[in-house]
GROMACS .gro file of C-alpha atoms in nm:
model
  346
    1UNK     CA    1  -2.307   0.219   0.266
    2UNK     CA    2  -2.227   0.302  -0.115
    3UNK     CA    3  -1.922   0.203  -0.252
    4UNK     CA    4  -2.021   0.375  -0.603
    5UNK     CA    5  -1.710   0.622  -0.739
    6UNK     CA    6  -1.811   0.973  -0.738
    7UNK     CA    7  -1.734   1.123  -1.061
    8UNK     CA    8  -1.420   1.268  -0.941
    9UNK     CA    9  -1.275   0.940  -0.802
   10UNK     CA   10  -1.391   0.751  -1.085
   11UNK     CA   11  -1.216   1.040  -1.328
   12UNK     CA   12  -0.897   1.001  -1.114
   13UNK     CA   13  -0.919   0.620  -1.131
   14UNK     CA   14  -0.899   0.634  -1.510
   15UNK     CA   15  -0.649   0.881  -1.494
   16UNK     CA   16  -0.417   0.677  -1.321
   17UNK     CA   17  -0.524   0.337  -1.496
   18UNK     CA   18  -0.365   0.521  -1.811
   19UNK     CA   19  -0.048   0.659  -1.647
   20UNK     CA   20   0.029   0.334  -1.518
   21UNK     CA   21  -0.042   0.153  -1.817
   22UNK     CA   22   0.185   0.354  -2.029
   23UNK     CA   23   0.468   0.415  -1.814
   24UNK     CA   24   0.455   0.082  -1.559
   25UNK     CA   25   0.558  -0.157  -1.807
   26UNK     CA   26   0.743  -0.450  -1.793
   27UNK     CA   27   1.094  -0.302  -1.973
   28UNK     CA   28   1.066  -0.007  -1.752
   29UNK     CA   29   1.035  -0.185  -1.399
   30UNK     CA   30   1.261  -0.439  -1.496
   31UNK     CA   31   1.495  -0.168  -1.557
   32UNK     CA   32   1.420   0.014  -1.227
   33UNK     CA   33   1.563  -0.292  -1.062
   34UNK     CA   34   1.436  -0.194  -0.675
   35UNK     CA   35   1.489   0.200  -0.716
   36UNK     CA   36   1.140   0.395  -0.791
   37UNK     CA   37   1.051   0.491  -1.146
   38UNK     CA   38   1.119   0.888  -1.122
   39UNK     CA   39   0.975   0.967  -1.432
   40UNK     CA   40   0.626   0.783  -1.335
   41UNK     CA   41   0.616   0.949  -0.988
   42UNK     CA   42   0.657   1.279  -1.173
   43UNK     CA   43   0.405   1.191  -1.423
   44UNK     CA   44   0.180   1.099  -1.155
   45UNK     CA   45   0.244   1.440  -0.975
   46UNK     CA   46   0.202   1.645  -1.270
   47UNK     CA   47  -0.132   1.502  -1.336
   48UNK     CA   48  -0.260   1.604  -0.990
   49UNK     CA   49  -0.304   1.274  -0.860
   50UNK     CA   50  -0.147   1.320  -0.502
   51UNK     CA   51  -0.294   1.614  -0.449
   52UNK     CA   52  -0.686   1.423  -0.577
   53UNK     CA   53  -0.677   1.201  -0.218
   54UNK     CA   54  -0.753   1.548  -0.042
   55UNK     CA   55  -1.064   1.566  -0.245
   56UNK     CA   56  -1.175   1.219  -0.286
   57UNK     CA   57  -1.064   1.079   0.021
   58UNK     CA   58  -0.936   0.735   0.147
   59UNK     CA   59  -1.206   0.573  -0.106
   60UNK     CA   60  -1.053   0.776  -0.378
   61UNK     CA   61  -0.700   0.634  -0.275
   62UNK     CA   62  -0.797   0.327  -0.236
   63UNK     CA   63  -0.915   0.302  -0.596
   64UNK     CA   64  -0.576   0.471  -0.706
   65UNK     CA   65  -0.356   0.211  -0.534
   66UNK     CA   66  -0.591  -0.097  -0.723
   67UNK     CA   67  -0.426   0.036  -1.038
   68UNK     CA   68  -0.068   0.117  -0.921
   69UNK     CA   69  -0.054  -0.249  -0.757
   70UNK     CA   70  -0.229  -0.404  -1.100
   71UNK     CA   71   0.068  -0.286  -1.242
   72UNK     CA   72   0.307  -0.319  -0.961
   73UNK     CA   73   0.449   0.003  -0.991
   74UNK     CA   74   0.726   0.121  -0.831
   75UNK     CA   75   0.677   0.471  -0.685
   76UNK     CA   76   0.564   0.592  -0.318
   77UNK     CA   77   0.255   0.654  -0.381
   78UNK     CA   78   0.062   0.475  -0.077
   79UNK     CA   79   0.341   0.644   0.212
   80UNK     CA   80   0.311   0.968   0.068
   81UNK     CA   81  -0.027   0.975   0.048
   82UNK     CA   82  -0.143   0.821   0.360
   83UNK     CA   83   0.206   0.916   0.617
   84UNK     CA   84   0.176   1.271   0.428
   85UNK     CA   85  -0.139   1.434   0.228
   86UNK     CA   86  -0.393   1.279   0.475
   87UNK     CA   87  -0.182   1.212   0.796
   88UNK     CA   88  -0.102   1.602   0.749
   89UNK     CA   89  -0.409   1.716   0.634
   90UNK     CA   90  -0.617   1.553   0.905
   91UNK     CA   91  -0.371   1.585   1.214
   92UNK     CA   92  -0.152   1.882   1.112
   93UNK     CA   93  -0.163   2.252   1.245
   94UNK     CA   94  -0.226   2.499   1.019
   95UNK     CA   95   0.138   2.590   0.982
   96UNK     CA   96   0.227   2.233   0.927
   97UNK     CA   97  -0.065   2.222   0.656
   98UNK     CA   98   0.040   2.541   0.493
   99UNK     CA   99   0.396   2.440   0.486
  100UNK     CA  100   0.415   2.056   0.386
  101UNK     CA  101   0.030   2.028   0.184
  102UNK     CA  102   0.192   2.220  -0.136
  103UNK     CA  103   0.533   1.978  -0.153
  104UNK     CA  104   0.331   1.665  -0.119
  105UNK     CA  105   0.081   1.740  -0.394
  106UNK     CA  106   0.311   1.844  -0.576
  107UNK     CA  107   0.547   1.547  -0.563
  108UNK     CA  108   0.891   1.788  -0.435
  109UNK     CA  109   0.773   1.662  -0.103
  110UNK     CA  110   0.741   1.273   0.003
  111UNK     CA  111   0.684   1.134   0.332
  112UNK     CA  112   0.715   0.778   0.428
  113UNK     CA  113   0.608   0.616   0.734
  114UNK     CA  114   0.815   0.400   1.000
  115UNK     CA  115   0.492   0.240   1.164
  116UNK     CA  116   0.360   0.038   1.336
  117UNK     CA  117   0.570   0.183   1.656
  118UNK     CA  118   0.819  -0.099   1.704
  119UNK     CA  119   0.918   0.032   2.053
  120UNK     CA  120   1.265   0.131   1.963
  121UNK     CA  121   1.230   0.543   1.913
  122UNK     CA  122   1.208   0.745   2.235
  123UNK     CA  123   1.176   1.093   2.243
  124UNK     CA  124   1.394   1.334   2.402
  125UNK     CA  125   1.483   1.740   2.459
  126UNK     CA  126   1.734   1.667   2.196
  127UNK     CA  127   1.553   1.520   2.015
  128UNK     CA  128   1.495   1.171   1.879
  129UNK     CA  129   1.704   0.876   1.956
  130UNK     CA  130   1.713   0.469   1.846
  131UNK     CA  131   1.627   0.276   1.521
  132UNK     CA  132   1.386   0.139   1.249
  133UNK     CA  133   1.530  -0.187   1.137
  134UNK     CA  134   1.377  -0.097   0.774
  135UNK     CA  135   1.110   0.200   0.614
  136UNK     CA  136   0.939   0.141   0.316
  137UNK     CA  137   1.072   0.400   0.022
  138UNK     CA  138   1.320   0.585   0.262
  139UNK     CA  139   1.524   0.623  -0.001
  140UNK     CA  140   1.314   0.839  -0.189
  141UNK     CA  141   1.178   1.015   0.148
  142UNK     CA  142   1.208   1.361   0.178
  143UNK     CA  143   1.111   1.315   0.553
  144UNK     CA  144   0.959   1.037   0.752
  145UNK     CA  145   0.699   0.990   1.008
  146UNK     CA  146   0.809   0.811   1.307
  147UNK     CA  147   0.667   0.705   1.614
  148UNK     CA  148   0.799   0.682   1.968
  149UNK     CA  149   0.755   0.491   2.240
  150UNK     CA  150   0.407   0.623   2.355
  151UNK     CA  151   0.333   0.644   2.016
  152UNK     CA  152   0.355   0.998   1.951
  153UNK     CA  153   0.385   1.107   1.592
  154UNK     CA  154   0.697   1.347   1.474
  155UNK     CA  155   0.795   1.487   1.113
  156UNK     CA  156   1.176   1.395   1.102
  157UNK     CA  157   1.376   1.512   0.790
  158UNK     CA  158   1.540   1.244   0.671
  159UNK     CA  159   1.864   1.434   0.557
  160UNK     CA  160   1.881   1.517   0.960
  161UNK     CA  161   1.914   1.131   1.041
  162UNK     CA  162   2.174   1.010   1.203
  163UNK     CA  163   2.173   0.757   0.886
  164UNK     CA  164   1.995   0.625   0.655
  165UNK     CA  165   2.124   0.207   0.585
  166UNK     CA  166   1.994   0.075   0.227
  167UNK     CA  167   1.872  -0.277   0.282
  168UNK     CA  168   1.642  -0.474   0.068
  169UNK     CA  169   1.311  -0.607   0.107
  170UNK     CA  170   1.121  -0.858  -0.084
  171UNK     CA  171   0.943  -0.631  -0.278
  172UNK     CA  172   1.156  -0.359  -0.432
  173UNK     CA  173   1.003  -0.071  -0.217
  174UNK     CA  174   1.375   0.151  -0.218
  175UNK     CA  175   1.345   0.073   0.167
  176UNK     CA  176   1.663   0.184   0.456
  177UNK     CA  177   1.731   0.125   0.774
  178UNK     CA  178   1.681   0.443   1.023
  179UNK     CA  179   1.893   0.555   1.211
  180UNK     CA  180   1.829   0.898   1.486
  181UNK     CA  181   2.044   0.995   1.701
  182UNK     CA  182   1.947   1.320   1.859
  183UNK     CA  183   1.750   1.375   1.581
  184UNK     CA  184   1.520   1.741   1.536
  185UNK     CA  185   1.143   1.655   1.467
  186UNK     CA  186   0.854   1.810   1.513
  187UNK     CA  187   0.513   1.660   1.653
  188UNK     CA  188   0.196   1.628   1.454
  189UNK     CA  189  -0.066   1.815   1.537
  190UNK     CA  190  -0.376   1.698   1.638
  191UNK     CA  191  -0.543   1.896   1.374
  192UNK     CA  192  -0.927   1.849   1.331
  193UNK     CA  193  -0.937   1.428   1.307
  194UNK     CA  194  -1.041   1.426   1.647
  195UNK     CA  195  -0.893   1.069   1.660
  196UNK     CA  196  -0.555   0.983   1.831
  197UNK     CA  197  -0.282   1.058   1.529
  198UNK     CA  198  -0.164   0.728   1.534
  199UNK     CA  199  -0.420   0.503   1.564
  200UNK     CA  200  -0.604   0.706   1.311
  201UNK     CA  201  -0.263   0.759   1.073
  202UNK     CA  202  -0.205   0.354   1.140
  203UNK     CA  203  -0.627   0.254   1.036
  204UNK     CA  204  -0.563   0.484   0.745
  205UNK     CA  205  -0.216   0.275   0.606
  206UNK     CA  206  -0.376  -0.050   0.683
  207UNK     CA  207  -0.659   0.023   0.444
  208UNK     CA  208  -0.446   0.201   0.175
  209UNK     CA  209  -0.198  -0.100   0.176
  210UNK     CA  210  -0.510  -0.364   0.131
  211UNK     CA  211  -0.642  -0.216  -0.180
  212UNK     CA  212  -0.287  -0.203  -0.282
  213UNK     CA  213  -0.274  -0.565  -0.219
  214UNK     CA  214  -0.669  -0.570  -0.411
  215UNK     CA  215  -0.409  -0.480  -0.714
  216UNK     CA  216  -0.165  -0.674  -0.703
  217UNK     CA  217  -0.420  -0.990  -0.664
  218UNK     CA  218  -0.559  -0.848  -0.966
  219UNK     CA  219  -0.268  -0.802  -1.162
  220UNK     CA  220  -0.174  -1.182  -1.076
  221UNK     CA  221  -0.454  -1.375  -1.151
  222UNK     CA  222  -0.543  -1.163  -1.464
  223UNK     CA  223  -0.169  -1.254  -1.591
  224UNK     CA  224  -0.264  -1.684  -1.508
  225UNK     CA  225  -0.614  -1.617  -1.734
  226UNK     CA  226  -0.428  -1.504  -2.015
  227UNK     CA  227  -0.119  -1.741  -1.972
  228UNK     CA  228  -0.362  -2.044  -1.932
  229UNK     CA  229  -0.614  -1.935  -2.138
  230UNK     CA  230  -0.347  -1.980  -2.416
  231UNK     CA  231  -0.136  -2.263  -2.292
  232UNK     CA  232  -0.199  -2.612  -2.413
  233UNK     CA  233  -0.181  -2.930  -2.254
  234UNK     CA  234  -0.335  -3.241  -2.381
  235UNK     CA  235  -0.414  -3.081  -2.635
  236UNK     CA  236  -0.629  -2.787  -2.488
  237UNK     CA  237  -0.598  -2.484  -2.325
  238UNK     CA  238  -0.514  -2.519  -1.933
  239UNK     CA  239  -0.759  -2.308  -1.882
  240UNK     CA  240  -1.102  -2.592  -1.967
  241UNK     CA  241  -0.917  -2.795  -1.710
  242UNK     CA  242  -1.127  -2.837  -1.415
  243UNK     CA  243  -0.819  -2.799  -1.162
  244UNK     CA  244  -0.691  -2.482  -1.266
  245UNK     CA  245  -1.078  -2.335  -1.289
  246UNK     CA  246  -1.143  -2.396  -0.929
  247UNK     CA  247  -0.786  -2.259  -0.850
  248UNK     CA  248  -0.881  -1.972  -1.046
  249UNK     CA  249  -1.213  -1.916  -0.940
  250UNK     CA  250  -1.103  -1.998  -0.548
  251UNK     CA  251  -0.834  -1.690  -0.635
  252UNK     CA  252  -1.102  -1.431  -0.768
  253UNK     CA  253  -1.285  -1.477  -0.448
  254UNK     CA  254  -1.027  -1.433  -0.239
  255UNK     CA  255  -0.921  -1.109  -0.429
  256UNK     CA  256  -1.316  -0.984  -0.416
  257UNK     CA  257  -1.330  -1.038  -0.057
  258UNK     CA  258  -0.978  -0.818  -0.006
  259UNK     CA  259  -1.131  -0.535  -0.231
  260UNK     CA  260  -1.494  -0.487  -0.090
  261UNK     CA  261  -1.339  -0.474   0.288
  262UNK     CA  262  -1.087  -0.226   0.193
  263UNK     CA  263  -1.349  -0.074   0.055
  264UNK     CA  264  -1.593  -0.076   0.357
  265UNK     CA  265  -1.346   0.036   0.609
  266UNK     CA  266  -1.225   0.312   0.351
  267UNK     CA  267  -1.563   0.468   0.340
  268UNK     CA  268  -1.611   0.414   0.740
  269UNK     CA  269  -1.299   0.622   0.734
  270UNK     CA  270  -1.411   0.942   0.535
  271UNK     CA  271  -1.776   0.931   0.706
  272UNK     CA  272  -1.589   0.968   1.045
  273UNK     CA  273  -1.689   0.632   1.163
  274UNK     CA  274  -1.451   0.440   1.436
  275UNK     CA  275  -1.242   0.222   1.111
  276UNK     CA  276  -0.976   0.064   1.330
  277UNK     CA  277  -1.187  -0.280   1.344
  278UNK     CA  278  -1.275  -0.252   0.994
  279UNK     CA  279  -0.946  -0.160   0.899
  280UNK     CA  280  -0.767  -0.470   1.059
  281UNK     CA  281  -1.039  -0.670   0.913
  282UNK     CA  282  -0.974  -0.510   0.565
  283UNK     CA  283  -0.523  -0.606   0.663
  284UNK     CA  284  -0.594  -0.951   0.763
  285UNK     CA  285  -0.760  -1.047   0.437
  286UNK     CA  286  -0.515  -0.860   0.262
  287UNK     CA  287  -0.238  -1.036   0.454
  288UNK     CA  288  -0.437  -1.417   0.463
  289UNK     CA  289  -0.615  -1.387   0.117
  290UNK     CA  290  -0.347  -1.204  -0.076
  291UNK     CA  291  -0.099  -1.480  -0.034
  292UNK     CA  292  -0.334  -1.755  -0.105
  293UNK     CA  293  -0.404  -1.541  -0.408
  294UNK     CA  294  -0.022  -1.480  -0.569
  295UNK     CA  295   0.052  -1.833  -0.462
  296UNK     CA  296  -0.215  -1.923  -0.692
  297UNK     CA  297  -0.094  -1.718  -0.940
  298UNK     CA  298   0.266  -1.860  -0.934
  299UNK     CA  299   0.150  -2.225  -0.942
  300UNK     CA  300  -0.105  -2.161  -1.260
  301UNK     CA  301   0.182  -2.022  -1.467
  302UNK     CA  302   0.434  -2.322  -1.387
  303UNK     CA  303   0.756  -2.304  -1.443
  304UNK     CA  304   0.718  -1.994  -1.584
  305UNK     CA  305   0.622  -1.818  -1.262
  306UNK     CA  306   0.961  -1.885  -1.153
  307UNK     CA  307   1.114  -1.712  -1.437
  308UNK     CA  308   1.243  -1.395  -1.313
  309UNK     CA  309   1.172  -1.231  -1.644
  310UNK     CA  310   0.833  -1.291  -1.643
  311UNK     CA  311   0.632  -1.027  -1.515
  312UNK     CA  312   0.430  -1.219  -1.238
  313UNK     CA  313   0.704  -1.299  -1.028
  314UNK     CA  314   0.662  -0.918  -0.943
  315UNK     CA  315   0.285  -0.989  -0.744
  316UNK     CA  316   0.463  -1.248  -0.604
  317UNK     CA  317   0.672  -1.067  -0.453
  318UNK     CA  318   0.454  -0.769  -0.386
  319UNK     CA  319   0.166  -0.945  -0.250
  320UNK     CA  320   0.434  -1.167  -0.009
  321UNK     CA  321   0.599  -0.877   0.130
  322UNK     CA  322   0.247  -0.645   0.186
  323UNK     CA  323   0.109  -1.041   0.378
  324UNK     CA  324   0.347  -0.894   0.595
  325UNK     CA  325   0.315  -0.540   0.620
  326UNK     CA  326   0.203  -0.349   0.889
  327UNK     CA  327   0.096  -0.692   1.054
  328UNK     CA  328   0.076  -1.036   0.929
  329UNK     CA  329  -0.245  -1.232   0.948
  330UNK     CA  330  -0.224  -1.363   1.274
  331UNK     CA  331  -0.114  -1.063   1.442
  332UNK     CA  332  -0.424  -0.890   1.285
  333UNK     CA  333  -0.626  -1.126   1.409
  334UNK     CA  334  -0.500  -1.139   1.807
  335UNK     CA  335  -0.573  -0.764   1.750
  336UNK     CA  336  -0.885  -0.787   1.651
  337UNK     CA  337  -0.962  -1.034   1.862
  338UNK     CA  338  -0.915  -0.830   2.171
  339UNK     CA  339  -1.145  -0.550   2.040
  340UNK     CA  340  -1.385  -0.785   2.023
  341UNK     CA  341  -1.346  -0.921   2.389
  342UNK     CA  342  -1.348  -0.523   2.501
  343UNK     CA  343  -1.681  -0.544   2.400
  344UNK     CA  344  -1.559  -0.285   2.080
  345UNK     CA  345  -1.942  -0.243   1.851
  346UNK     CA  346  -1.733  -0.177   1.552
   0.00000   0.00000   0.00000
């Protein structure tokens, strides 16, 4: 396997590392509060970055979402991209493809996802009934991918929901509660995948979420270098302390070992390999590693990190609520567990 950019994803990868740079900062999230940053997403948009993942694949997204969660930024860029561009690009008829691809690249269109299938949505001749105790950037959805009971996949419209319920989350992800109550949807294709829809659709998010979390890790322990690399106590910098180097150094590992799985099961994912072991491997470090990591991060800045206008509370926060999402550590690792005692070779 190569892990190597292509000259495309590494192009987009700048691309973004400057959007997010400029418009990302500090002043602007804090005064976001826990809504999404319109004028970034459009930025984002208008620069053709949505519409890139087609082209550059899961790797290519991967990549993208390092630099959104270095930054923490607050747009939907991971559910659009993997609950939209590639769910309907890889699983999508060719109406559905025709019709939705243009929005979501675009921007006009945005798609979040209510997975993993908690068990609660069944599907009906009238449509779909039950609800999603919270969705990630609902808010901002223009529709939603939700999956019933037997884990079918269906394209709801979120204006046609019976209700959509702001709640809050830890992380400021503009998340609701859904609601459906007879609700119209329509089913996802199977497209061309050749995978089941959701497994595949549920591998893909698991990836896209870890090098999210590869950012945010990032993002924290690059903020507790240059806080302790400044800091004095006893009359040096924390940072020749012997303590905080092996916390730091114990934290960079951690974060490597998050990025190169994401990475591995992101490229077993565009060669057409079977990515669901890889990809839970890839969550569970994510979910165990990343909060060893902002914990880390929190504890090297001291009081500080508690400071709610300092900017690394926000990986905190971020890299707590992704331990969580999609499946927390041990959950990941009873799944993966019983691949392995099916005798799964991946």
């Amino acid at each position: 396997m190569d892990f190597t950019p292509t000259e495309d994803q590494e192009a987009a990868r700048e691309l973004a590392g400057r959007i997010f740079a400029d418009l990302a900062t500090h002043e602007r999230l804090r005064a976001a509060g826990t809504g999404t940053d319109a004028e970034l997403w459009k930025a984002l948009c208008a620069a053709g970055l949505p519409g890139a993942v087609e082209e550059t694949g899961l790797l290519g997204l991967v990549l993208l979402l390092e630099e959104q969660g270095r930054r923490t930024a607050q747009v939907p860029f991971a559910a659009s991209c993997v609950y939209g561009i590639l769910a309907v690009a890889r699983h999508g008829t060719e109406e559905q493809r025709a019709r939705l691809l243009p929005g979501l690249r675009d921007g006009t269109t945005v798609v979040t996802g209510a997975l993993p299938a908690p068990g609660t949505v069944t599907a009906g001749p009238g449509g779909l009934s039950g609800a999603v105790g919270w969705v990630p950037w609902l808010r901002d959805a223009t529709h939603v991918l939700v999956p019933d009971g037997d884990r079918v996949l269906w394209m709801v419209r979120t204006e046609d929901a019976a209700a959509v319920e702001a709640v809050e989350l830890t992380a400021p992800w503009a998340a609701a509660r859904l609601v459906l109550d007879g609700t119209p949807a329509e089913r996802l294709g199977t497209g061309a995948g050749g995978a089941e829809p959701y497994e595949d659709v549920l591998a893909a998010a698991r990836i896209a979420f870890a090098g999210l979390q590869a950012g945010v890790c990032a993002g924290s322990l690059a903020r507790a270098v240059e806080y302790t690399s400044v800091r004095e106590q006893f009359g040096r910098p924390l940072s020749t302390h012997q303590a905080v180097q092996l916390r730091a150094a114990e934290a960079h590992m951690d974060t490597e070992a998050i990025r190169v799985t994401a990475y591995e099961a992101a490229w077993c994912f565009d060669e057409g390999l079977d990515a669901a072991g890889a990809a839970l491997t890839a969550a569970w470090w994510a979910s165990e590693a990343g909060k060893r990591v902002v914990h880390a991060g929190q504890h090297l800045h001291g009081g500080l990190g508690a400071d709610l206008d300092h900017p690394v509370h926000r990986h905190f926060l971020w890299g707590r609520q992704l331990d969580a999402h999609l499946g927390c550590g041990t959950e990941l690792l009873a799944e993966l567990g019983d691949r392995l005692a099916q005798g799964d070779p991946s």
